[in-house]
Short mmCIF file of C-alpha atoms in Angstrom, two decimals:
data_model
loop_
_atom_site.label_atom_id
_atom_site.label_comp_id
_atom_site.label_asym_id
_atom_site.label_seq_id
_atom_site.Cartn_x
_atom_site.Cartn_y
_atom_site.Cartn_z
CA UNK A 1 -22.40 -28.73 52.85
CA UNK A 2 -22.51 -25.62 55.30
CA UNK A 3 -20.89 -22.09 53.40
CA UNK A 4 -18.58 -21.90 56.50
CA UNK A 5 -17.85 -25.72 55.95
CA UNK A 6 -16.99 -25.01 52.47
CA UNK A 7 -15.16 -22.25 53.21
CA UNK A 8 -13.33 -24.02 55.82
CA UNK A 9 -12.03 -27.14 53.37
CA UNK A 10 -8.69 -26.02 52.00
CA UNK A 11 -7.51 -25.11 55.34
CA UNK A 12 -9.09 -27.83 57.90
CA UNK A 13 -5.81 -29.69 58.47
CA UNK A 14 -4.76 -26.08 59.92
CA UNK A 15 -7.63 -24.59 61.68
CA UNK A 16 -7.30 -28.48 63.53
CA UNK A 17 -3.45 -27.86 64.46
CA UNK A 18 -4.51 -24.53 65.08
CA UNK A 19 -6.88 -24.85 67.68
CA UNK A 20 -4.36 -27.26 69.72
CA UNK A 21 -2.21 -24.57 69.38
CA UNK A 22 -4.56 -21.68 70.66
CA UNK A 23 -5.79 -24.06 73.71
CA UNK A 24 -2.27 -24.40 74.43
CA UNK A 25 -1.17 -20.67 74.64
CA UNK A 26 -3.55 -20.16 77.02
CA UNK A 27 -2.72 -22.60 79.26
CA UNK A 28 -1.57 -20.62 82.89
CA UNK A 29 -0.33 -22.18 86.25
CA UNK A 30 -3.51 -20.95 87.94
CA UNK A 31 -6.46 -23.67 88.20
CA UNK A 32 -9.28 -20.47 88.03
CA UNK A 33 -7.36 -18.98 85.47
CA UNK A 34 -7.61 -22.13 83.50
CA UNK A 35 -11.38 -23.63 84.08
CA UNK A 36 -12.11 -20.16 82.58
CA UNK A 37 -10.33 -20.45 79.37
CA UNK A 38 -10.95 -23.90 79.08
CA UNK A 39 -14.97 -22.49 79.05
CA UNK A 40 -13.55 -19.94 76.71
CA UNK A 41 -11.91 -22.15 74.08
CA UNK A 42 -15.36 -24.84 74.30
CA UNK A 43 -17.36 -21.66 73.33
CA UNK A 44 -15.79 -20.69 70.59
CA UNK A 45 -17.49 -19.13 67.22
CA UNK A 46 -17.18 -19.67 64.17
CA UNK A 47 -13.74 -19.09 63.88
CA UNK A 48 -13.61 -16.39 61.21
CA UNK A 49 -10.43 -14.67 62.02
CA UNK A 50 -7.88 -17.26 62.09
CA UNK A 51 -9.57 -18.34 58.78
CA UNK A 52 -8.60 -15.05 56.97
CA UNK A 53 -5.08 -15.95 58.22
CA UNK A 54 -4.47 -19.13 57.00
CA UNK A 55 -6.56 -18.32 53.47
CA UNK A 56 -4.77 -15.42 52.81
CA UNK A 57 -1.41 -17.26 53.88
CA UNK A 58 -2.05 -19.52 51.80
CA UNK A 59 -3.12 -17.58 48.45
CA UNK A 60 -0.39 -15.83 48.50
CA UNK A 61 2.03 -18.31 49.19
CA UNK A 62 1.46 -21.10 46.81
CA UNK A 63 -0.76 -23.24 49.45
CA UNK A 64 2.24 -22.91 52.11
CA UNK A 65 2.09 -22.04 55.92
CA UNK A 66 4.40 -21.75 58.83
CA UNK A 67 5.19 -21.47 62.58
CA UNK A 68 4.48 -17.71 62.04
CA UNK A 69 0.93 -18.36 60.43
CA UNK A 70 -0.22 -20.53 63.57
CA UNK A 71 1.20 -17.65 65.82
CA UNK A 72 -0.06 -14.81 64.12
CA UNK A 73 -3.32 -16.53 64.02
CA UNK A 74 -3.22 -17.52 67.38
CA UNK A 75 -2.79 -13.51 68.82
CA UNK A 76 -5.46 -12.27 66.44
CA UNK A 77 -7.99 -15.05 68.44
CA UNK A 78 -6.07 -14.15 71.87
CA UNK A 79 -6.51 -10.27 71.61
CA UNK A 80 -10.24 -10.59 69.80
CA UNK A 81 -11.14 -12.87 72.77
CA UNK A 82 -9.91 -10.70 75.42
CA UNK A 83 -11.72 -7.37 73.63
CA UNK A 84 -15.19 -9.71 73.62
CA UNK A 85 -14.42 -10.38 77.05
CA UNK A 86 -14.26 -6.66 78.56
CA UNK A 87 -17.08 -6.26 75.95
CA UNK A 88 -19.25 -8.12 78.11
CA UNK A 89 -18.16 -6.18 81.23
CA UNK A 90 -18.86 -2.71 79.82
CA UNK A 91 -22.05 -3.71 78.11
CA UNK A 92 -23.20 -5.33 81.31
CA UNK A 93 -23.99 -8.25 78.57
CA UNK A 94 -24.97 -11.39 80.57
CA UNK A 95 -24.91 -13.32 76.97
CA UNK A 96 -22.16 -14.65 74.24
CA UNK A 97 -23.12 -16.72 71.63
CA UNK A 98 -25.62 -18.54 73.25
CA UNK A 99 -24.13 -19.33 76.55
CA UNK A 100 -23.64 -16.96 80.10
CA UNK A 101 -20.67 -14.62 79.93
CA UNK A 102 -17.40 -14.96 81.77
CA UNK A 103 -18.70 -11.66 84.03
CA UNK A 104 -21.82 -13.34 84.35
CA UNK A 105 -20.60 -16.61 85.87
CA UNK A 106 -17.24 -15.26 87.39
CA UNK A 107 -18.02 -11.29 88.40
CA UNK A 108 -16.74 -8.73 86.41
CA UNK A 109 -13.43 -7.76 88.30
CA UNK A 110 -12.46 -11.80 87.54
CA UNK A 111 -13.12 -11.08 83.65
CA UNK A 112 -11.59 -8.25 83.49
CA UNK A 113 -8.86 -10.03 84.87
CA UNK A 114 -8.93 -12.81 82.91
CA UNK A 115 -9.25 -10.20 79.43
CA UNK A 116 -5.96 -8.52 80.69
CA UNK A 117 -4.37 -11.99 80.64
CA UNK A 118 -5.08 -12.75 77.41
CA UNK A 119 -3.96 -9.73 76.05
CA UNK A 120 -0.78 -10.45 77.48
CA UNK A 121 -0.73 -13.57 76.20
CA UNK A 122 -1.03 -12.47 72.81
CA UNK A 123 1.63 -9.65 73.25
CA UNK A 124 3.76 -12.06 74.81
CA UNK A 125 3.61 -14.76 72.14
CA UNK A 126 4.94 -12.32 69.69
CA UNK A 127 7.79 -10.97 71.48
CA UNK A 128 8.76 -14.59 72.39
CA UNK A 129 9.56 -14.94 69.10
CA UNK A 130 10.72 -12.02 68.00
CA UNK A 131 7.61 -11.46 65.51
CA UNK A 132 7.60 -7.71 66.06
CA UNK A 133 6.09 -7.13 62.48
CA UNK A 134 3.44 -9.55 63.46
CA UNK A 135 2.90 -7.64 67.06
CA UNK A 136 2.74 -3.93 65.41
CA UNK A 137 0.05 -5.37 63.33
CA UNK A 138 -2.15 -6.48 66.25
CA UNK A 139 -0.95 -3.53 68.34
CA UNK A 140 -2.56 -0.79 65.52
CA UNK A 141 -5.59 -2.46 65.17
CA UNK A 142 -6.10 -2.56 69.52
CA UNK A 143 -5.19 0.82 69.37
CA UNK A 144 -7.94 1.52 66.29
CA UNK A 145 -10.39 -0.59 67.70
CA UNK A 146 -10.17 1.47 71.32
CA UNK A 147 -10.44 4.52 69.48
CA UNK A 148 -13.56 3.85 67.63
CA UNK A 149 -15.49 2.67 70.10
CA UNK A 150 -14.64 6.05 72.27
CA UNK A 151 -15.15 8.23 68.59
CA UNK A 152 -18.99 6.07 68.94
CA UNK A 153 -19.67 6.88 72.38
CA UNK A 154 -18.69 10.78 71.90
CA UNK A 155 -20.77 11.16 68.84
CA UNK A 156 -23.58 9.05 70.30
CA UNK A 157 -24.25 11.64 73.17
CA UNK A 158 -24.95 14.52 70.38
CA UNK A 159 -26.43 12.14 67.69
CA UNK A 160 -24.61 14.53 65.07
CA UNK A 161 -23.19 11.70 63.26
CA UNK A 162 -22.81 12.32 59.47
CA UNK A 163 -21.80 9.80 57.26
CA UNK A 164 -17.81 10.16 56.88
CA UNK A 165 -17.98 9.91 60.91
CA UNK A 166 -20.32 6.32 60.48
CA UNK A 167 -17.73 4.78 57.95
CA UNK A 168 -14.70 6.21 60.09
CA UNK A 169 -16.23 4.53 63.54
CA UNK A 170 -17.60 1.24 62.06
CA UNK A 171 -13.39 1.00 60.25
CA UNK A 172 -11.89 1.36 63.49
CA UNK A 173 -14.55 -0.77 65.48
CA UNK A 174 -15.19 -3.82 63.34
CA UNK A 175 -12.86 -3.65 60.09
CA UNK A 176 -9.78 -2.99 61.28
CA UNK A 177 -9.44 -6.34 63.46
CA UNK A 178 -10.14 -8.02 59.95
CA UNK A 179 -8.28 -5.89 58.37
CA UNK A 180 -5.37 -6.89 60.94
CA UNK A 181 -6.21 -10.61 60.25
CA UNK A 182 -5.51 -10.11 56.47
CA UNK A 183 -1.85 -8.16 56.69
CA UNK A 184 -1.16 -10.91 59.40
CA UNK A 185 -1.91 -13.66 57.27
CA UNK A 186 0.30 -12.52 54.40
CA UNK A 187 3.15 -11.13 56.31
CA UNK A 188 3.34 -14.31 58.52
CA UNK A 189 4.49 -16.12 54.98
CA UNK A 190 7.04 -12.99 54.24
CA UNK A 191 4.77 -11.40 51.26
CA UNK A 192 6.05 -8.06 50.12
CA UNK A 193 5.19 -4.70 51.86
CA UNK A 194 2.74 -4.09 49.23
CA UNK A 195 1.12 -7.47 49.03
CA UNK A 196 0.49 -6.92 52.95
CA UNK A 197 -1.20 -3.69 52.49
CA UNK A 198 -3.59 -5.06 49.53
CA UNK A 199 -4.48 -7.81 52.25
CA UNK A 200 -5.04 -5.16 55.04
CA UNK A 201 -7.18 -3.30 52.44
CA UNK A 202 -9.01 -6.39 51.39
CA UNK A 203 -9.94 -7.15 55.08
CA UNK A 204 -10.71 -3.62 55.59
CA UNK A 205 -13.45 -4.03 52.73
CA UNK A 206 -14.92 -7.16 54.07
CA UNK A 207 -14.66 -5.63 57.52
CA UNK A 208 -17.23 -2.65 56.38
CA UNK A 209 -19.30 -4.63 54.42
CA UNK A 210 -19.61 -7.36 57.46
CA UNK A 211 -20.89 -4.18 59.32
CA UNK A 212 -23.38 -2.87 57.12
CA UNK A 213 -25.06 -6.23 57.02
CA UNK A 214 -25.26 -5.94 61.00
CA UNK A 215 -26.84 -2.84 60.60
CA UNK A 216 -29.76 -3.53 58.29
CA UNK A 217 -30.40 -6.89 60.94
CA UNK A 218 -32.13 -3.78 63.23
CA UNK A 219 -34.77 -3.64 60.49
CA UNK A 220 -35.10 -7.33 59.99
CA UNK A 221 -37.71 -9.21 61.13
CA UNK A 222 -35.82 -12.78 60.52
CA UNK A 223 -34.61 -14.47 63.87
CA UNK A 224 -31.09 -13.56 63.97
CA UNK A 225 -29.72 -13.68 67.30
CA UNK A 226 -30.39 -9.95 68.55
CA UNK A 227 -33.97 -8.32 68.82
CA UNK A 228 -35.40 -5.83 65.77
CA UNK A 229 -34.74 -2.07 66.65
CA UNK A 230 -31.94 -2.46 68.93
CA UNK A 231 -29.50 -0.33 67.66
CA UNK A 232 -32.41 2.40 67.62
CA UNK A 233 -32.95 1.39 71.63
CA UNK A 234 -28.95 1.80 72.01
CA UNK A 235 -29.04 5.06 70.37
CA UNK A 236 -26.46 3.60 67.79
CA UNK A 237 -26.64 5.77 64.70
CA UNK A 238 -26.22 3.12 61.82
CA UNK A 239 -25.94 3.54 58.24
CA UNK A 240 -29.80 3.28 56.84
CA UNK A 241 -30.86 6.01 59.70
CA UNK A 242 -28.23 8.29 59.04
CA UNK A 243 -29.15 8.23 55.19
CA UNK A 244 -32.57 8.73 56.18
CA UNK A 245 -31.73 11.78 59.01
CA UNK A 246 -29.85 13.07 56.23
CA UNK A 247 -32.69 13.29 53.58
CA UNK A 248 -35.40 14.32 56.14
CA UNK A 249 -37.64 17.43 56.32
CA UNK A 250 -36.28 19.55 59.33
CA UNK A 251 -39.50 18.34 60.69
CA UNK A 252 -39.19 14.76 60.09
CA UNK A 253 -35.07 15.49 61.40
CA UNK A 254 -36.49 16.75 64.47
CA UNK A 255 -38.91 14.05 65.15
CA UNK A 256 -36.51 11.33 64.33
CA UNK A 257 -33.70 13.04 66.61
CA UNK A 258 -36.70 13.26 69.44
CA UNK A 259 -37.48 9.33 69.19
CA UNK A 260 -33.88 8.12 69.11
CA UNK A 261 -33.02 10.66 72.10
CA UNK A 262 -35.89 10.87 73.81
CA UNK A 263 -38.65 7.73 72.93
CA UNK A 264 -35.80 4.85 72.12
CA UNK A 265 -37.19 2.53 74.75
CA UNK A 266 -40.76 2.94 73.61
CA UNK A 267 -41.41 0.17 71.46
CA UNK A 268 -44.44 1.80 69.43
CA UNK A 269 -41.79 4.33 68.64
CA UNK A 270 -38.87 2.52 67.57
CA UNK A 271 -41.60 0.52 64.94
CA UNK A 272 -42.64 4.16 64.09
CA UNK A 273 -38.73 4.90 63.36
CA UNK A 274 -38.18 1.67 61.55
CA UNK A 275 -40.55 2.02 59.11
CA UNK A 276 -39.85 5.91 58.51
CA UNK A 277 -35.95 4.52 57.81
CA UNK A 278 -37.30 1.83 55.16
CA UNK A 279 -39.86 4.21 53.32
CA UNK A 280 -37.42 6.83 53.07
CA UNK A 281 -34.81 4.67 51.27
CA UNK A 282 -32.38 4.05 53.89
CA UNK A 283 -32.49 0.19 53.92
CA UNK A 284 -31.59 0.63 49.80
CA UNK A 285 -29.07 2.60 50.48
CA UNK A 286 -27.31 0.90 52.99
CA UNK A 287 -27.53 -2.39 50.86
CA UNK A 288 -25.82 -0.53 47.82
CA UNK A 289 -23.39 0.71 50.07
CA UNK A 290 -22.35 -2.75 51.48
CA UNK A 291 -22.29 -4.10 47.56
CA UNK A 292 -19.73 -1.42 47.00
CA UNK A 293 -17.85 -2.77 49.52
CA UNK A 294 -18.22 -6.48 48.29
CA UNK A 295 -17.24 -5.39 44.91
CA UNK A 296 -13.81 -3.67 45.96
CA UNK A 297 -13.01 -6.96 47.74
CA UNK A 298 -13.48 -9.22 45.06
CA UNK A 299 -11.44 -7.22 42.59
CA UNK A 300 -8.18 -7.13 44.90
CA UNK A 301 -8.68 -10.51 44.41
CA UNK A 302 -8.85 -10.57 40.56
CA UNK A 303 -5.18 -10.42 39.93
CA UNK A 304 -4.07 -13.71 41.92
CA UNK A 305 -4.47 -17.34 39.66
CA UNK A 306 -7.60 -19.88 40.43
CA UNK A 307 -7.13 -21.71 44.07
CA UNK A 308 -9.30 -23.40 46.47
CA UNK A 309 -7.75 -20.65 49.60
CA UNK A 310 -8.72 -17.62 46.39
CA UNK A 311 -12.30 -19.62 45.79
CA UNK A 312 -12.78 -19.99 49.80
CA UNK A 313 -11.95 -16.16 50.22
CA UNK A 314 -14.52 -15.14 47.51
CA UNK A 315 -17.22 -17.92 49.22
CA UNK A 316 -16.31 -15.23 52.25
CA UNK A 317 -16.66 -12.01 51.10
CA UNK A 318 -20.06 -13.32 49.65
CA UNK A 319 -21.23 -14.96 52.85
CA UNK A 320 -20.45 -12.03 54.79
CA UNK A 321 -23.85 -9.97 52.91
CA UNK A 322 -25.60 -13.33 52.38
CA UNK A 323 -25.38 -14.44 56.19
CA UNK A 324 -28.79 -14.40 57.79
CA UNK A 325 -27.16 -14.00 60.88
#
C-alpha cells in the first residue's frame, strides 16, 4: 500500500464526507464561476492539509470528529486553494500539478477573480457559524503567509540572506499554513489552549522540515516534478547555499554572489554553483537541519497513548523527508 494510502486509513470515512463537503462550499450561482471550481476540485492533490485536521482531531480527541472538524478543514483547503491560485498569476506559472492553470485557461483577471472568491468563501464559512476561533486561526496564518513571501522578495533583491532570515521566511511561507492546519484540527474538537499551541508547534516543525526537503530537490538529479537548479535560476536563497555562502572564502562569496546575481540563467553556471554547494557541505547540512526538525515533531508526539490517527501522524512527519517528490 501507498505511504499516503496508509496514512490516509484511519480517517478515509472523513476525507470521503469531506470532500462532498468542500465541493459543496464552493458551489456559486454563477455557471463560469462554477465550471472553474468544478476543474479545481477534479485537480486536487494529495490532500495533505485537511489530513492534519482530521488526524490531529482525532488524536486528541479519542478518535472523535465534528461539524467544526469538516469546516475547519474545509477553509484551510478553501484559503490554500485560493493562495495557489494567485500563485499562478504572479508566477506567470502556466502549470499545477500536472494540468494548465486556472490563468492559463481562463486569463489572469478571471483567476484572480475566482482566488478572491474563495477566500471569501472560506471567511464566510466561519462567520456563518460563528467559528471565530477557527477564522483567527486561518486569518494569522494568510496574514504570515503574505508577509513571508514579501520578507523573500525584499531579501532576494540584495541576496543578503543569513540564516535566521531563511528559517523566518520559509515559517511564514510554507509552515505556518501547516502549522494553521494543526491548531485547527485540535481546536475544532475543543482541546485546551495549550494542547492547540503544541499542535500549531507540531505543524510548524513538519512545515520547516517539508521545506528543507524542497530545497535540497534543486540539487537532485531524481525526476521530481521541477527541473535541477531552479531555485539557483529564481535567485531563491535556500538553506544548503546559504550554509555554503556562509562558509566561503570572500573570493568564493563573491563568485557565488556573481553567478546567482549575475550568471543564474546560464546553465554551465548554475552546474558550476551546484556542485560548489555539495562539496562545501551544504547539502549535509541542510539534511541535519531538516532531521532536527523531524525529531522535534515526533517528540510532541511522545506524550499521547498508541493510535492509528498518532501512528498515521508519525507515517507523516517521516514521509515528509522520505518523499521523492
Amino acid at each position: 500500500m501507498k505511504i499516503v494510502s496508509r496514512i490516509k486509513l484511519p480517517i478515509e470515512k472523513e476525507m470521503e464526507l469531506f470532500e462532498k463537503k468542500f465541493s459543496d462550499s464552493m458551489s456559486s450561482k454563477v455557471s463560469l464561476l462554477n465550471k472553474i471550481t468544478h476543474y479545481v476540485v477534479n485537480r486536487k492533490g494529495k490532500q495533505m492539509r485537511p489530513m492534519f485536521v482530521f488526524l490531529i482531531a482525532k488524536m486528541t480527541n479519542q478518535g472523535q470528529v465534528n461539524e467544526r472538524t469538516y469546516r475547519g478543514a474545509s477553509v484551510i483547503e478553501l484559503i490554500h486553494t485560493a493562495t495557489l491560485v494567485h500563485d499562478d498569476v504572479v508566477d506567470d506559472s502556466d502549470r499545477r500539478r500536472g494540468f494548465f492553470s486556472l490563468n492559463a485557461l481562463w486569463k489572469n483577471k478571471i483567476a484572480v477573480l475566482v482566488g478572491d472568491y474563495l477566500l471569501s468563501k472560506g471567511l464566510l464559512l466561519s462567520i456563518d457559524n460563528d467559528d471565530f476561533d477557527l477564522l483567527k486561526i486561518i486569518s494569522v496564518a494568510v496574514r504570515e503567509m503574505s508577509e513571508g513571501e514579501l520578507l523573500q522578495i525584499e531579501k532576494a533583491r540584495k541576496l543578503d540572506i543569513t540564516e535566521d532570515i531563511y528559517f523566518e521566511i520559509i515559517r511564514q511561507k510554507t509552515a505556518t499554513l501547516i502549522a494553521a492546519c494543526c491548531a485547527m484540527g485540535a481546536r475544532s474538537v475543543m482541546a485546551s489552549d495549550e494542547e492547540v499551541e503544541k499542535m500549531r508547534k507540531f505543524g510548524e516543525l513538519i512545515g520547516t522540515a517539508f521545506q528543507i526537503k524542497d530545497d535540497l530537490f534543486d540539487y537532485g538529479n531524481e525526476h521530481i516534478g521541477k527541473p535541477t537548479g531552479i531555485d539557483i535560476k529564481e535567485q531563491k536563497m535556500t538553506l544548503p547555499l546559504i550554509y555554503a555562502l556562509n562558509n566561503a572564502s570572500s573570493e568564493d562569496k563573491k563568485w557565488l554572489i556573481n553567478s546567482v546575481k549575475n550568471y543564474n540563467k546560464d546553465k554551465k553556471r548554475v552546474k558550476e554553483v551546484i556542485a560548489f554547494v555539495k562539496d562545501n557541505g551544504g547539502l549535509d547540512y541542510a539534511v541535519s537541519k531538516m532531521k532536527e526538525y523531524q525529531q522535534q515533531a515526533l517528540q510532541l508526539l511522545e506524550t499521547y497513548p498508541a493510535s492509528p490517527y498518532k501512528e498515521s501522524l508519525e507515517l507523516m512527519v517521516n514521509y515528509v523527508i522520505d518523499r521523492k517528490k
